Short mmCIF file of C-alpha atoms and ligand atoms in Angstrom, two decimals:
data_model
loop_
_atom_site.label_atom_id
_atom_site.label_comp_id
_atom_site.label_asym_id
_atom_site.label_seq_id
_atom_site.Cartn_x
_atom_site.Cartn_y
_atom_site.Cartn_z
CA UNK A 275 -14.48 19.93 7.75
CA UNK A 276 -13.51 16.12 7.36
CA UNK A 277 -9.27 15.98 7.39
CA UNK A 278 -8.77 12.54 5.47
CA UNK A 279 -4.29 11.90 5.63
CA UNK A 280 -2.64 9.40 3.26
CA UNK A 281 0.23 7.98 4.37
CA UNK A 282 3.10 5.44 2.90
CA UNK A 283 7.04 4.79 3.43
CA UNK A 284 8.44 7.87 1.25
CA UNK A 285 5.51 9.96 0.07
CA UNK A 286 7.11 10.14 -3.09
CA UNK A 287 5.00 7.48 -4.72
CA UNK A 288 1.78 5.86 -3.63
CA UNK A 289 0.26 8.27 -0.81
CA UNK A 290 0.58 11.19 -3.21
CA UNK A 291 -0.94 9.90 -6.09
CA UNK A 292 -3.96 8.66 -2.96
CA UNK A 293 -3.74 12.31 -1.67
CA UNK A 294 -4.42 13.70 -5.29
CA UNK A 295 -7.13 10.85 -6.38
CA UNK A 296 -9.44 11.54 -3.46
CA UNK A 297 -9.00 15.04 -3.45
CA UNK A 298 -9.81 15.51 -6.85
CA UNK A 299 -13.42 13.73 -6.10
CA UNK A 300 -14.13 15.63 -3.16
CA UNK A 301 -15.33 19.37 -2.60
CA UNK A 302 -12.33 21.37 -1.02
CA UNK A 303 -15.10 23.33 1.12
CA UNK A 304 -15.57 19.82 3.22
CA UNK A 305 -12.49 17.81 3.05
CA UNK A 306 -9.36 18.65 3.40
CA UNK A 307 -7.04 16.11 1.81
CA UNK A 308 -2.75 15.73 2.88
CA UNK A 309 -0.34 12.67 2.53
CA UNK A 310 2.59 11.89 4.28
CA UNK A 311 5.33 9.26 4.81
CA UNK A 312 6.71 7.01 7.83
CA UNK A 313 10.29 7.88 6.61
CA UNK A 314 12.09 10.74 6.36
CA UNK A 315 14.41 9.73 3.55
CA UNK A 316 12.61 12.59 1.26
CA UNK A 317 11.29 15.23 3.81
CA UNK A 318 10.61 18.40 1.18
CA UNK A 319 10.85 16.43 -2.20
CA UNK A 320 8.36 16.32 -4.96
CA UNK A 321 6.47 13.01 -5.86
CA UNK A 322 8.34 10.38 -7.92
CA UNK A 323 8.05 11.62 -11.67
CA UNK A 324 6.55 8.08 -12.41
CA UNK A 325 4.49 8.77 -10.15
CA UNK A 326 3.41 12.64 -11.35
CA UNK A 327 3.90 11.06 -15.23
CA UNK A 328 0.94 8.75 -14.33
CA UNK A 329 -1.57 11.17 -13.05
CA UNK A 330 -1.17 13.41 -15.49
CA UNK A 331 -2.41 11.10 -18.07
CA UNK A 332 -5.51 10.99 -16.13
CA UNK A 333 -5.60 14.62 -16.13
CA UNK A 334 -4.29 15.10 -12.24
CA UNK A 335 -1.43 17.34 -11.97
CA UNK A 336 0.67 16.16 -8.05
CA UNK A 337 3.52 17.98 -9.22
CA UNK A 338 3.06 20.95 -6.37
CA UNK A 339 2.90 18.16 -3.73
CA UNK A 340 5.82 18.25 -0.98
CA UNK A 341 7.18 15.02 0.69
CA UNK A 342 6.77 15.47 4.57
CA UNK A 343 7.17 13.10 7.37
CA UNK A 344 4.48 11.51 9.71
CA UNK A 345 4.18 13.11 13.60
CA UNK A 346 2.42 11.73 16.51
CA UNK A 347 0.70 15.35 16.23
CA UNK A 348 -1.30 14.20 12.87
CA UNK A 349 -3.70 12.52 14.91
CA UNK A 350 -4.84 15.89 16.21
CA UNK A 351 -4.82 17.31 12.83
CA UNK A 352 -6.68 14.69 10.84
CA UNK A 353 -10.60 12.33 11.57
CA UNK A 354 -8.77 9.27 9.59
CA UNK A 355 -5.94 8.48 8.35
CA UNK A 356 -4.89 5.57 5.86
CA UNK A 357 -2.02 3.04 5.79
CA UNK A 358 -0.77 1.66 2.27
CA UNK A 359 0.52 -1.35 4.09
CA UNK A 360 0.67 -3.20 6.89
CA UNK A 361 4.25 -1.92 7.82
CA UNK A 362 3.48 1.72 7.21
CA UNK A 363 0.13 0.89 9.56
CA UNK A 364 2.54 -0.55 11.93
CA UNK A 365 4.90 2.61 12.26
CA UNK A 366 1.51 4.93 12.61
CA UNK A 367 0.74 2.96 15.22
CA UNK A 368 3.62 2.85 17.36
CA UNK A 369 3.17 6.36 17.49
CA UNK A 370 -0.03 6.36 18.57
CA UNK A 371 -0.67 7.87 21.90
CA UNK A 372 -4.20 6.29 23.15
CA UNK A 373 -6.86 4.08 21.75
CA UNK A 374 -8.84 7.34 20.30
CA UNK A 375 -5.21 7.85 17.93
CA UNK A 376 -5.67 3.78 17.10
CA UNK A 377 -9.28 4.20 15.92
CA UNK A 378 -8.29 6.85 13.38
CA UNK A 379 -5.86 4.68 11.45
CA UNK A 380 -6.98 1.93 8.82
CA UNK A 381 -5.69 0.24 5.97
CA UNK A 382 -6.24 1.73 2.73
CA UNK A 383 -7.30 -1.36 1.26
CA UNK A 384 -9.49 -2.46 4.40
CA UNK A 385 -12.95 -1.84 2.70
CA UNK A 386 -12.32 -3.13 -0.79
CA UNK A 387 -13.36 -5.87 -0.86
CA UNK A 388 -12.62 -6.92 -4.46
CA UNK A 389 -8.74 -6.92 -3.43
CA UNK A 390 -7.60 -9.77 -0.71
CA UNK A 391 -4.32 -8.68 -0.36
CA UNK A 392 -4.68 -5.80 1.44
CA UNK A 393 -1.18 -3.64 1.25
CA UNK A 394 -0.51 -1.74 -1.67
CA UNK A 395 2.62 -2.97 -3.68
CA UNK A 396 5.45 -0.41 -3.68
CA UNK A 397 6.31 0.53 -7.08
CA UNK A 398 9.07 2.21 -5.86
CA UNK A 399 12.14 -0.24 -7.30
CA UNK A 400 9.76 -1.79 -9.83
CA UNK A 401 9.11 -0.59 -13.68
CA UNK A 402 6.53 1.38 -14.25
CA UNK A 403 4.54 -0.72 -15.27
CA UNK A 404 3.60 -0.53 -11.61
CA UNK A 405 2.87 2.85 -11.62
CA UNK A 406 0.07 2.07 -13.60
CA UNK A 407 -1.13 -0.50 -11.76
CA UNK A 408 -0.96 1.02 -8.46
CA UNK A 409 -2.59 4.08 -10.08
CA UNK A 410 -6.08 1.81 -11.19
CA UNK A 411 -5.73 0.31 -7.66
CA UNK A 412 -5.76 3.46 -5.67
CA UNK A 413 -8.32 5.29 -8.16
CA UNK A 414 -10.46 2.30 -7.35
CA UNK A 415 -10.31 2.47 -3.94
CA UNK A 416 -10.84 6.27 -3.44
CA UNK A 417 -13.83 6.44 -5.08
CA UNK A 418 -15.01 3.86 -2.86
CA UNK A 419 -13.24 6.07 -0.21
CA UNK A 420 -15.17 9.40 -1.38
CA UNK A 421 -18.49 7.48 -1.43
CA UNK A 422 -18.23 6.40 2.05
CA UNK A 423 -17.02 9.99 3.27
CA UNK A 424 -20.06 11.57 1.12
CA UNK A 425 -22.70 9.38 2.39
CA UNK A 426 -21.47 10.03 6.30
CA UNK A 427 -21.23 13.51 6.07
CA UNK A 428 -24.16 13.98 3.97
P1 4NP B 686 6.35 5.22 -1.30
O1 4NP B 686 7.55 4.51 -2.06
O2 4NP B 686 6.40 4.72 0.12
O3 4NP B 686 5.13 4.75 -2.05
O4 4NP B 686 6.59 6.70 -1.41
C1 4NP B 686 8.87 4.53 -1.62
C2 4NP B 686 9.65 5.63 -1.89
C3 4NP B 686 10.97 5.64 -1.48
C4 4NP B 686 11.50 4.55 -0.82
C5 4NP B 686 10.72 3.45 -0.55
C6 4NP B 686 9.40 3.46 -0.95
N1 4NP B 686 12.87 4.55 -0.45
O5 4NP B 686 13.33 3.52 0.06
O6 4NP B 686 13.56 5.57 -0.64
#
């Protein structure tokens, strides 16, 4: 079993729409797919409706999803994990224990190399507009994501 964890600020908006994109494109027998956010502003919440509005017109339903918080303990529990942005990778990282913790952590972005800026914007206080954006952006990247993941594990 491959644990993949998606993490942003909230988890209300970005890492659960990654959390729901990748695991839609992978079988649940192999990977097991979670999200999470640096903050705890929305421990226990659903995902932003924008958010759950815009995957369901792709046909993904987040709704079930539960906002929880990021712990130093995740890097037991999960092979990689990936940062939105630089300032969520920079709060993983200061919890990071040892080098091994550091290697599991990457950008989201890191690998697509189509997109130079590498953070994810934050739709958050935007329109949404953004949503939509950030959705084709995330999409994008997962299925590069999922291709990677299939071709290491076979
Ligand atoms: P997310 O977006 O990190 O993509 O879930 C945000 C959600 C909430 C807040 C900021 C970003 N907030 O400040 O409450």
């Amino acid at each position: 079993m491959t644990r993949i964890l998606m993490v942003c600020l909230g988890n209300i908006c970005r890492s659960p729409l990654a959390h729901g994109i990748l695991q839609s494109k992978l079988s649940e027998n192999h990977f097991y797919v979670d999200s999470a956010g640096t903050a705890a502003y929305h421990i226990g919440k659903k995902p932003d409706y924008r958010s759950v509005e815009v995957a369901k017109k792709y046909n993904l339903d987040i709704s079930k999803q539960k906002a929880r918080q990021f712990k130093a303990r995740d890097f037991d529990s999960f092979d990689y994990i990936f940062a939105m942005d630089q300032s969520n990778y920079s709060n993983i990282i200061s919890l990071a224990r040892d080098n091994r913790d550091i290697g599991k952590v990457k950008l989201f972005l890191e690998d697509n190399t189509s997109i130079i800026n590498k953070n994810v914007p934050d739709p958050y206080y935007g329109d949404d507009d953004g949503f939509e954006r950030v959705y084709t952006l995330i999409e994008t990247t997962c299925e590069l994501i999922a291709q990677k993941l299939l071709s290491n594990t076979g």
